[in-house]
Amino acid sequence: MPKRLIARVNSSLGRFLPEQRLFMKSDSATRFVRLRPITQAWVLAAAGAFFLWAVVATSLLFIAGISSGSTREQAAIAQAAFEQRLVTLAKERDSRASEAVAAQERFQLALAQVSQMQSQLLASEERRRELETGIDVIQGTLRRTMTERDTARAALAKTQGTEAGKANSLSARADDMASTVDMLSSVLSSTAAERDAAARDAEDARVETDRIALEKRLLEERNDEIFTTLEGAVKVSMTPLDRMFKNAGMNPDSILSQIRKGYSGTGGPLMPISYSTKGEDPAIARDAARANGILERLDEMNMYRIAVDKLPFAIPIYGGYRFTSPFGYRWGRLHAGIDLAGPVGMQVHVPADGIVTAAEWENGYGNVVKVRHEFGVSTVYGHLSRIRVRVGQKVSRGDVIGDSGNTGRSTGPHLHYEIRVGGNPINPMTFIKAAKDVF
């Protein structure tokens, strides 16, 4: 049965791949090898598979090369974007602080104007009350005088036939009373005019007070909007940073405290805003407290930026690698780091600022470099093919400290990468994943 099947296959393939004979001639005889159609098909299939494998392998290497460059570019772009974000927030912070200071100055001026207008209003009200009192007195005197004048005229009419001297006296008295009434009427008109003017001034003062009060309320609403926007932006920026350090097992408060103790940046930490507390205005105190809170959070953000450069929140190899062994126990022994496999000679970059404490051959690790960072953190780079630093050298984030290799106890070219906190090994992926969640 198998022979019949093979014969049928040869017959079917014979139309496309006719039988071939390979002749081999010697001095004494001539031999040949028959290449049946099925044999030719197997050879062609093997050649095609090899060609396909070569194409796939070449494509993978090409893609790995491209991804290596793109990963470095993406890391640089991410870092530049983070720095640009900090610069933008710093500029916005400065502009908002300037606006807050200008707003507080305008607010103080408005308060002074309100106080002045209130004083004028009180003075106008007092003057108006005095004038009303004077008018009442004058009106009472005028009524009394007019009554006396009418009485005098009546008495004069009754005594027209009496003595001439007495009549003249009464007439003179009536004339005096008439003059007094005219004078009082004039004074009353003048006083009424002053009263009306005082009332108009008081009304103008009330209108101006209402206008200034409206400006003050609009200014307070604008200040509240500015502070709310800044507080929201700072909260959105700070939350992932807090989470990054907590996920890495680091205490953010402790790190910020140590950064502040050793801070040596230009200009120093941001100082709180202080306003004059004359008058003890609650709105000013509340705005000052909110502004100081925003400045404190921005200062913490700046401290976080410094801490990021001092802690290993990055992978030491840029692209072209693969994870081959995780952190944990393996064959009963602790594998204290992670293995990043790749070709020999890949550049190894230090992920944070630090000082080289070892650059030598060590059993098991082969060529190894150890770097001490801040906050009791250190990193180890094993199986290097080349060491590019020396003991005691200060290195900055991104500096090349060696090349990956296959030295020491190693089954293939790779980088063995460890992170130790207080001398105890921890999983490097804790730091790496924490940074990926933010950047």
Coordinates of N, CA and C in Angstrom, one line a residue, residues 84-290:
Q84 N 9.7 69.6 30.2 CA 8.9 70.7 29.7 C 7.6 71.0 30.5
R85 N 7.0 69.9 31.0 CA 5.8 70.0 31.8 C 6.2 70.7 33.1
L86 N 7.3 70.4 33.7 CA 7.7 71.1 34.9 C 8.0 72.5 34.7
V87 N 8.6 72.8 33.5 CA 8.9 74.2 33.2 C 7.6 75.0 33.0
T88 N 6.7 74.4 32.3 CA 5.4 75.0 32.0 C 4.6 75.3 33.4
L89 N 4.6 74.3 34.3 CA 4.0 74.5 35.5 C 4.7 75.6 36.4
A90 N 6.0 75.6 36.2 CA 6.8 76.6 37.0 C 6.4 78.0 36.5
K91 N 6.3 78.1 35.1 CA 5.9 79.4 34.5 C 4.5 79.8 34.9
E92 N 3.6 78.8 34.9 CA 2.2 79.1 35.2 C 2.1 79.5 36.7
R93 N 3.0 78.8 37.5 CA 3.0 79.1 39.0 C 3.4 80.5 39.2
D94 N 4.5 80.9 38.5 CA 5.0 82.3 38.6 C 4.0 83.3 38.2
S95 N 3.3 83.0 37.0 CA 2.3 84.0 36.5 C 1.1 84.1 37.4
R96 N 0.7 82.9 38.0 CA -0.5 82.9 38.9 C -0.1 83.6 40.2
A97 N 1.1 83.4 40.6 CA 1.6 84.1 41.9 C 1.6 85.6 41.6
S98 N 2.1 86.0 40.5 CA 2.1 87.4 40.2 C 0.7 88.0 40.1
E99 N -0.2 87.2 39.4 CA -1.6 87.6 39.4 C -2.2 87.7 40.8
A100 N -1.9 86.7 41.6 CA -2.4 86.8 43.0 C -1.9 88.0 43.8
V101 N -0.6 88.3 43.6 CA -0.1 89.5 44.3 C -0.8 90.7 43.8
A102 N -0.9 90.8 42.4 CA -1.6 92.0 41.9 C -3.0 92.1 42.3
A103 N -3.7 90.9 42.4 CA -5.1 90.9 42.8 C -5.2 91.4 44.2
Q104 N -4.3 90.9 45.1 CA -4.3 91.3 46.5 C -4.0 92.8 46.6
E105 N -3.2 93.4 45.8 CA -2.9 94.8 45.8 C -4.2 95.6 45.4
R106 N -4.8 95.1 44.3 CA -6.1 95.8 43.9 C -7.1 95.6 45.0
F107 N -7.1 94.5 45.7 CA -8.1 94.3 46.7 C -7.9 95.2 47.9
Q108 N -6.6 95.4 48.2 CA -6.2 96.4 49.3 C -6.7 97.8 48.9
L109 N -6.4 98.2 47.7 CA -6.8 99.5 47.2 C -8.3 99.6 47.2
A110 N -9.0 98.6 46.8 CA -10.5 98.7 46.8 C -11.0 98.8 48.3
L111 N -10.4 98.1 49.2 CA -10.8 98.2 50.6 C -10.5 99.6 51.1
A112 N -9.4 100.2 50.7 CA -9.1 101.6 51.2 C -10.2 102.5 50.6
Q113 N -10.5 102.3 49.3 CA -11.5 103.2 48.7 C -12.9 103.0 49.4
V114 N -13.2 101.8 49.7 CA -14.5 101.5 50.4 C -14.5 102.2 51.8
S115 N -13.4 102.1 52.5 CA -13.3 102.7 53.8 C -13.5 104.2 53.7
Q116 N -12.8 104.8 52.7 CA -12.9 106.3 52.5 C -14.3 106.7 52.1
M117 N -15.0 105.9 51.2 CA -16.3 106.2 50.8 C -17.3 106.1 52.0
Q118 N -17.0 105.0 52.8 CA -17.9 104.9 54.0 C -17.7 106.0 55.0
S119 N -16.5 106.5 55.1 CA -16.3 107.7 56.0 C -17.0 108.9 55.4
Q120 N -16.9 109.1 54.1 CA -17.6 110.2 53.5 C -19.1 110.1 53.7
L121 N -19.6 108.8 53.5 CA -21.0 108.6 53.7 C -21.5 108.9 55.1
L122 N -20.7 108.5 56.1 CA -21.1 108.8 57.5 C -21.1 110.3 57.7
A123 N -20.1 111.0 57.2 CA -20.0 112.4 57.3 C -21.2 113.1 56.7
S124 N -21.6 112.6 55.5 CA -22.7 113.2 54.8 C -24.0 112.9 55.6
E125 N -24.2 111.7 56.1 CA -25.3 111.4 56.9 C -25.4 112.3 58.1
E126 N -24.3 112.5 58.8 CA -24.2 113.4 60.0 C -24.6 114.8 59.6
R127 N -24.0 115.3 58.5 CA -24.3 116.7 58.1 C -25.8 116.8 57.8
R128 N -26.3 115.8 57.1 CA -27.7 115.8 56.7 C -28.6 115.9 58.0
R129 N -28.3 115.1 59.0 CA -29.1 115.1 60.2 C -29.0 116.5 60.9
E130 N -27.8 117.1 60.9 CA -27.6 118.4 61.5 C -28.5 119.5 60.7
L131 N -28.4 119.4 59.4 CA -29.2 120.3 58.6 C -30.7 120.1 58.8
E132 N -31.2 118.9 59.0 CA -32.6 118.6 59.2 C -33.0 119.2 60.6
T133 N -32.1 119.0 61.6 CA -32.4 119.6 62.9 C -32.4 121.1 62.8
G134 N -31.5 121.7 62.1 CA -31.5 123.2 61.9 C -32.8 123.7 61.2
I135 N -33.2 122.9 60.2 CA -34.4 123.2 59.5 C -35.6 123.2 60.4
D136 N -35.7 122.1 61.2 CA -36.8 122.0 62.2 C -36.8 123.2 63.1
V137 N -35.6 123.6 63.6 CA -35.6 124.8 64.6 C -36.0 126.0 63.9
I138 N -35.5 126.2 62.6 CA -35.9 127.4 61.9 C -37.3 127.5 61.6
Q139 N -37.9 126.3 61.2 CA -39.3 126.2 60.9 C -40.1 126.5 62.1
G140 N -39.7 126.0 63.3 CA -40.4 126.4 64.5 C -40.3 127.8 64.9
T141 N -39.2 128.4 64.7 CA -39.0 129.9 64.9 C -39.9 130.7 64.0
L142 N -39.9 130.2 62.7 CA -40.6 130.9 61.7 C -42.1 130.9 62.0
R143 N -42.6 129.7 62.4 CA -44.0 129.6 62.8 C -44.3 130.5 64.0
R144 N -43.4 130.5 65.0 CA -43.7 131.4 66.1 C -43.7 132.8 65.8
T145 N -42.7 133.3 64.9 CA -42.7 134.6 64.5 C -43.9 135.1 63.7
M146 N -44.3 134.2 62.8 CA -45.5 134.5 62.0 C -46.7 134.6 62.9
T147 N -46.8 133.8 63.9 CA -47.9 133.9 64.9 C -47.9 135.2 65.6
E148 N -46.7 135.6 66.0 CA -46.5 136.9 66.7 C -46.9 138.0 65.8
R149 N -46.5 137.9 64.5 CA -46.8 139.0 63.5 C -48.3 139.1 63.3
D150 N -49.0 138.0 63.2 CA -50.4 138.1 63.0 C -51.1 138.7 64.2
T151 N -50.6 138.3 65.4 CA -51.2 138.8 66.7 C -51.0 140.3 66.7
A152 N -49.7 140.8 66.3 CA -49.4 142.2 66.3 C -50.3 143.0 65.4
R153 N -50.5 142.4 64.2 CA -51.4 143.1 63.2 C -52.8 143.2 63.7
A154 N -53.3 142.1 64.4 CA -54.7 142.2 64.9 C -54.8 143.2 66.0
A155 N -53.8 143.3 66.9 CA -53.8 144.3 67.9 C -53.7 145.7 67.3
L156 N -52.9 145.8 66.3 CA -52.8 147.2 65.6 C -54.1 147.6 65.0
A157 N -54.9 146.7 64.4 CA -56.2 147.0 63.9 C -57.2 147.4 64.9
K158 N -57.1 146.8 66.1 CA -58.0 147.1 67.2 C -57.7 148.5 67.8
T159 N -56.5 148.9 67.8 CA -56.1 150.1 68.5 C -55.8 151.2 67.5
Q160 N -56.5 151.3 66.4 CA -56.1 152.3 65.4 C -56.5 153.7 65.9
G161 N -57.4 153.8 66.8 CA -57.8 155.1 67.3 C -57.1 155.6 68.5
T162 N -56.2 154.8 68.9 CA -55.4 155.2 70.1 C -54.3 156.1 69.8
E163 N -53.4 156.3 70.7 CA -52.4 157.3 70.6 C -51.5 157.0 69.3
A164 N -51.0 158.0 68.7 CA -50.2 157.9 67.5 C -48.9 157.2 67.8
G165 N -48.3 157.6 68.9 CA -47.0 157.0 69.3 C -47.1 155.5 69.5
K166 N -48.2 155.1 70.1 CA -48.3 153.7 70.4 C -48.6 152.9 69.1
A167 N -49.3 153.6 68.1 CA -49.5 152.9 66.8 C -48.2 152.8 66.1
N168 N -47.4 153.9 66.1 CA -46.1 153.8 65.4 C -45.3 152.7 66.0
S169 N -45.3 152.5 67.3 CA -44.5 151.4 67.9 C -45.0 150.0 67.4
L170 N -46.3 149.9 67.4 CA -46.8 148.6 66.9 C -46.4 148.3 65.5
S171 N -46.5 149.4 64.7 CA -46.2 149.2 63.2 C -44.7 148.9 63.1
A172 N -43.9 149.5 63.9 CA -42.4 149.2 63.8 C -42.1 147.8 64.2
R173 N -42.9 147.4 65.2 CA -42.7 146.0 65.7 C -43.1 145.0 64.6
A174 N -44.2 145.3 63.9 CA -44.7 144.4 62.8 C -43.7 144.4 61.7
D175 N -43.1 145.6 61.3 CA -42.1 145.6 60.3 C -40.9 144.8 60.6
D176 N -40.5 144.9 61.9 CA -39.3 144.1 62.4 C -39.6 142.6 62.2
M177 N -40.8 142.2 62.6 CA -41.2 140.8 62.5 C -41.2 140.4 61.1
A178 N -41.7 141.2 60.1 CA -41.7 140.9 58.7 C -40.3 140.7 58.2
S179 N -39.4 141.6 58.6 CA -38.0 141.4 58.2 C -37.4 140.1 58.7
T180 N -37.8 139.8 60.0 CA -37.2 138.5 60.6 C -37.8 137.3 59.8
V181 N -39.0 137.4 59.4 CA -39.6 136.3 58.7 C -38.9 136.2 57.3
D182 N -38.7 137.3 56.6 CA -38.0 137.2 55.3 C -36.6 136.6 55.5
M183 N -35.8 137.0 56.6 CA -34.5 136.4 56.8 C -34.5 134.9 57.1
L184 N -35.5 134.6 57.9 CA -35.7 133.2 58.2 C -36.0 132.3 57.0
S185 N -36.9 132.9 56.2 CA -37.2 132.2 54.9 C -36.0 132.0 54.0
S186 N -35.2 133.0 53.9 CA -34.0 132.9 53.1 C -33.0 131.9 53.7
V187 N -32.8 131.9 55.0 CA -31.9 130.9 55.7 C -32.5 129.5 55.5
L188 N -33.9 129.4 55.6 CA -34.5 128.1 55.4 C -34.3 127.5 54.0
S189 N -34.4 128.4 53.0 CA -34.2 128.0 51.6 C -32.8 127.5 51.4
S190 N -31.8 128.3 52.0 CA -30.4 127.9 51.9 C -30.1 126.6 52.6
T191 N -30.6 126.4 53.7 CA -30.4 125.2 54.5 C -31.1 124.0 53.8
A192 N -32.2 124.2 53.2 CA -32.9 123.1 52.4 C -32.0 122.7 51.2
A193 N -31.5 123.7 50.6 CA -30.6 123.4 49.4 C -29.4 122.6 49.9
E194 N -28.8 123.0 51.0 CA -27.6 122.2 51.5 C -28.0 120.8 51.9
R195 N -29.3 120.7 52.5 CA -29.7 119.4 52.8 C -29.9 118.5 51.6
D196 N -30.5 119.1 50.5 CA -30.6 118.3 49.3 C -29.3 117.9 48.7
A197 N -28.3 118.8 48.7 CA -27.0 118.5 48.2 C -26.3 117.4 49.0
A198 N -26.5 117.4 50.4 CA -26.0 116.4 51.2 C -26.6 115.1 50.9
A199 N -27.9 115.1 50.7 CA -28.6 113.8 50.3 C -28.1 113.3 49.0
R200 N -27.9 114.2 48.0 CA -27.3 113.7 46.7 C -25.9 113.1 46.9
D201 N -25.1 113.8 47.7 CA -23.8 113.2 48.0 C -23.8 111.9 48.7
A202 N -24.8 111.7 49.6 CA -24.9 110.4 50.3 C -25.3 109.3 49.3
E203 N -26.3 109.7 48.4 CA -26.7 108.7 47.4 C -25.6 108.3 46.5
D204 N -24.8 109.3 46.0 CA -23.6 109.0 45.2 C -22.6 108.1 45.9
A205 N -22.4 108.4 47.2 CA -21.5 107.6 48.0 C -22.0 106.1 48.1
R206 N -23.4 106.0 48.3 CA -23.9 104.6 48.3 C -23.7 103.9 47.0
V207 N -23.9 104.6 45.9 CA -23.7 104.0 44.5 C -22.3 103.6 44.4
E208 N -21.3 104.4 44.7 CA -19.9 104.1 44.6 C -19.5 102.9 45.5
T209 N -20.1 102.9 46.7 CA -19.8 101.8 47.6 C -20.3 100.5 47.0
D210 N -21.5 100.5 46.4 CA -22.0 99.3 45.8 C -21.2 98.8 44.6
R211 N -20.7 99.8 43.8 CA -19.8 99.5 42.7 C -18.5 98.8 43.2
I212 N -17.9 99.4 44.2 CA -16.6 98.9 44.7 C -16.9 97.5 45.4
A213 N -18.0 97.3 46.0 CA -18.3 96.0 46.6 C -18.5 95.0 45.5
L214 N -19.1 95.4 44.4 CA -19.2 94.4 43.3 C -17.9 94.1 42.7
E215 N -17.0 95.1 42.5 CA -15.6 94.8 42.0 C -14.9 93.8 43.0
K216 N -15.1 94.1 44.3 CA -14.4 93.2 45.2 C -14.9 91.8 45.1
R217 N -16.2 91.6 45.0 CA -16.8 90.3 44.9 C -16.3 89.6 43.6
L218 N -16.3 90.3 42.5 CA -15.8 89.7 41.2 C -14.3 89.4 41.3
L219 N -13.5 90.2 42.0 CA -12.1 89.9 42.2 C -11.9 88.7 43.1
E220 N -12.7 88.5 44.1 CA -12.6 87.3 45.0 C -13.0 86.1 44.1
E221 N -14.0 86.2 43.3 CA -14.4 85.0 42.5 C -13.3 84.7 41.5
R222 N -12.6 85.7 40.9 CA -11.5 85.5 40.0 C -10.3 84.8 40.7
N223 N -10.0 85.3 41.9 CA -9.0 84.7 42.7 C -9.3 83.2 43.0
D224 N -10.5 83.0 43.4 CA -10.9 81.6 43.7 C -10.8 80.7 42.5
E225 N -11.2 81.2 41.3 CA -11.0 80.4 40.1 C -9.6 80.1 39.7
I226 N -8.7 81.1 39.9 CA -7.3 80.9 39.7 C -6.7 79.9 40.6
F227 N -7.0 80.0 41.9 CA -6.5 79.1 42.9 C -7.0 77.7 42.6
T228 N -8.3 77.6 42.3 CA -8.9 76.2 42.0 C -8.2 75.6 40.8
T229 N -8.0 76.3 39.8 CA -7.3 75.8 38.6 C -5.9 75.3 39.0
L230 N -5.1 76.1 39.7 CA -3.8 75.7 40.1 C -3.8 74.5 41.0
E231 N -4.7 74.5 42.0 CA -4.8 73.4 42.9 C -5.1 72.1 42.1
G232 N -6.0 72.2 41.1 CA -6.3 71.0 40.3 C -5.1 70.5 39.5
A233 N -4.4 71.4 38.9 CA -3.2 71.1 38.1 C -2.2 70.4 38.9
V234 N -1.9 71.0 40.1 CA -0.9 70.4 41.0 C -1.3 69.1 41.5
K235 N -2.6 68.9 41.8 CA -3.0 67.6 42.3 C -2.9 66.5 41.2
V236 N -3.3 66.9 40.0 CA -3.2 65.9 38.9 C -1.7 65.5 38.6
S237 N -0.8 66.4 38.8 CA 0.6 66.2 38.6 C 1.3 65.4 39.7
M238 N 0.8 65.7 41.0 CA 1.5 65.1 42.1 C 1.0 63.7 42.4
T239 N -0.3 63.4 42.1 CA -0.8 62.0 42.5 C 0.0 60.9 41.9
P240 N 0.3 60.9 40.5 CA 1.1 59.8 40.0 C 2.5 59.7 40.6
L241 N 3.1 60.9 40.9 CA 4.5 60.9 41.5 C 4.4 60.2 42.9
D242 N 3.4 60.6 43.7 CA 3.3 59.9 45.0 C 3.1 58.4 44.8
R243 N 2.3 58.0 43.9 CA 2.0 56.6 43.7 C 3.3 55.9 43.2
M244 N 4.1 56.6 42.3 CA 5.3 55.9 41.8 C 6.2 55.5 43.0
F245 N 6.5 56.5 43.9 CA 7.4 56.2 45.0 C 6.8 55.2 46.0
K246 N 5.5 55.2 46.2 CA 4.9 54.2 47.1 C 4.9 52.9 46.5
N247 N 4.7 52.7 45.2 CA 4.7 51.4 44.5 C 6.1 50.9 44.5
A248 N 7.1 51.8 44.5 CA 8.5 51.3 44.6 C 9.0 50.9 46.0
G249 N 8.0 51.1 47.0 CA 8.4 50.7 48.3 C 9.2 51.8 49.0
M250 N 9.2 53.0 48.5 CA 9.9 54.1 49.2 C 8.9 55.1 49.8
N251 N 9.3 55.6 51.0 CA 8.4 56.6 51.7 C 8.6 58.0 51.1
P252 N 7.6 58.5 50.4 CA 7.7 59.8 49.8 C 8.1 60.9 50.8
D253 N 7.5 60.9 52.0 CA 7.8 61.9 53.0 C 9.3 61.9 53.4
S254 N 9.8 60.7 53.6 CA 11.2 60.5 54.0 C 12.1 61.0 52.9
I255 N 11.8 60.6 51.6 CA 12.7 61.1 50.5 C 12.7 62.6 50.4
L256 N 11.5 63.2 50.4 CA 11.4 64.7 50.3 C 12.2 65.3 51.4
S257 N 12.1 64.8 52.6 CA 12.8 65.4 53.8 C 14.3 65.3 53.5
Q258 N 14.8 64.2 53.0 CA 16.3 64.1 52.8 C 16.7 65.0 51.6
I259 N 15.9 65.1 50.6 CA 16.2 66.0 49.5 C 16.3 67.4 49.9
R260 N 15.4 67.8 50.8 CA 15.4 69.2 51.3 C 16.7 69.5 52.1
K261 N 17.1 68.5 52.9 CA 18.3 68.7 53.7 C 19.5 68.9 52.9
G262 N 19.6 68.2 51.7 CA 20.8 68.3 50.9 C 20.5 69.2 49.6
Y263 N 19.5 69.9 49.6 CA 19.1 70.7 48.4 C 20.2 71.8 48.2
S264 N 20.7 71.9 46.9 CA 21.7 72.9 46.6 C 21.3 73.5 45.2
G265 N 20.1 73.4 44.8 CA 19.7 74.0 43.5 C 19.7 75.5 43.5
T266 N 19.8 76.0 42.3 CA 19.8 77.5 42.1 C 18.5 78.1 42.6
G267 N 18.6 79.1 43.5 CA 17.4 79.8 44.0 C 16.8 79.2 45.3
G268 N 17.1 77.9 45.6 CA 16.5 77.3 46.8 C 15.1 77.0 46.6
P269 N 14.5 76.4 47.7 CA 13.1 76.0 47.6 C 12.2 77.2 47.5
L270 N 11.0 77.0 47.1 CA 10.0 78.1 46.9 C 9.6 78.6 48.3
M271 N 9.6 79.9 48.5 CA 9.2 80.5 49.8 C 7.8 80.9 49.8
P272 N 7.1 80.7 50.9 CA 5.7 81.1 51.0 C 5.4 82.6 50.8
I273 N 4.2 82.9 50.3 CA 3.8 84.3 50.1 C 3.3 84.8 51.5
S274 N 3.7 86.0 51.8 CA 3.3 86.7 53.0 C 2.6 88.0 52.6
Y275 N 1.4 88.3 53.2 CA 0.7 89.5 53.0 C 0.6 90.2 54.3
S276 N 0.3 91.5 54.2 CA 0.1 92.3 55.3 C -1.2 91.9 55.9
T277 N -1.2 91.7 57.2 CA -2.4 91.2 57.9 C -3.2 92.4 58.6
K278 N -2.9 93.6 58.2 CA -3.5 94.8 58.8 C -5.0 94.7 58.5
G279 N -5.8 94.8 59.5 CA -7.2 94.7 59.4 C -7.7 93.3 59.5
E280 N -6.8 92.3 59.5 CA -7.2 90.9 59.7 C -8.3 90.4 58.8
D281 N -8.2 90.7 57.5 CA -9.3 90.4 56.6 C -9.3 88.9 56.4
P282 N -10.4 88.1 56.6 CA -10.3 86.7 56.5 C -10.1 86.2 55.1
A283 N -10.6 87.0 54.1 CA -10.4 86.6 52.7 C -9.0 86.6 52.3
I284 N -8.2 87.6 52.7 CA -6.8 87.7 52.4 C -6.0 86.6 53.1
A285 N -6.4 86.3 54.3 CA -5.7 85.2 55.0 C -6.0 83.8 54.3
R286 N -7.2 83.6 53.9 CA -7.6 82.4 53.2 C -6.9 82.3 51.8
D287 N -6.8 83.3 51.0 CA -6.1 83.3 49.8 C -4.6 83.1 50.0
A288 N -4.0 83.7 51.0 CA -2.6 83.5 51.3 C -2.3 82.1 51.6
A289 N -3.2 81.5 52.4 CA -3.0 80.1 52.8 C -3.1 79.2 51.6
R290 N -4.0 79.4 50.7 CA -4.2 78.6 49.4 C -2.9 78.8 48.6

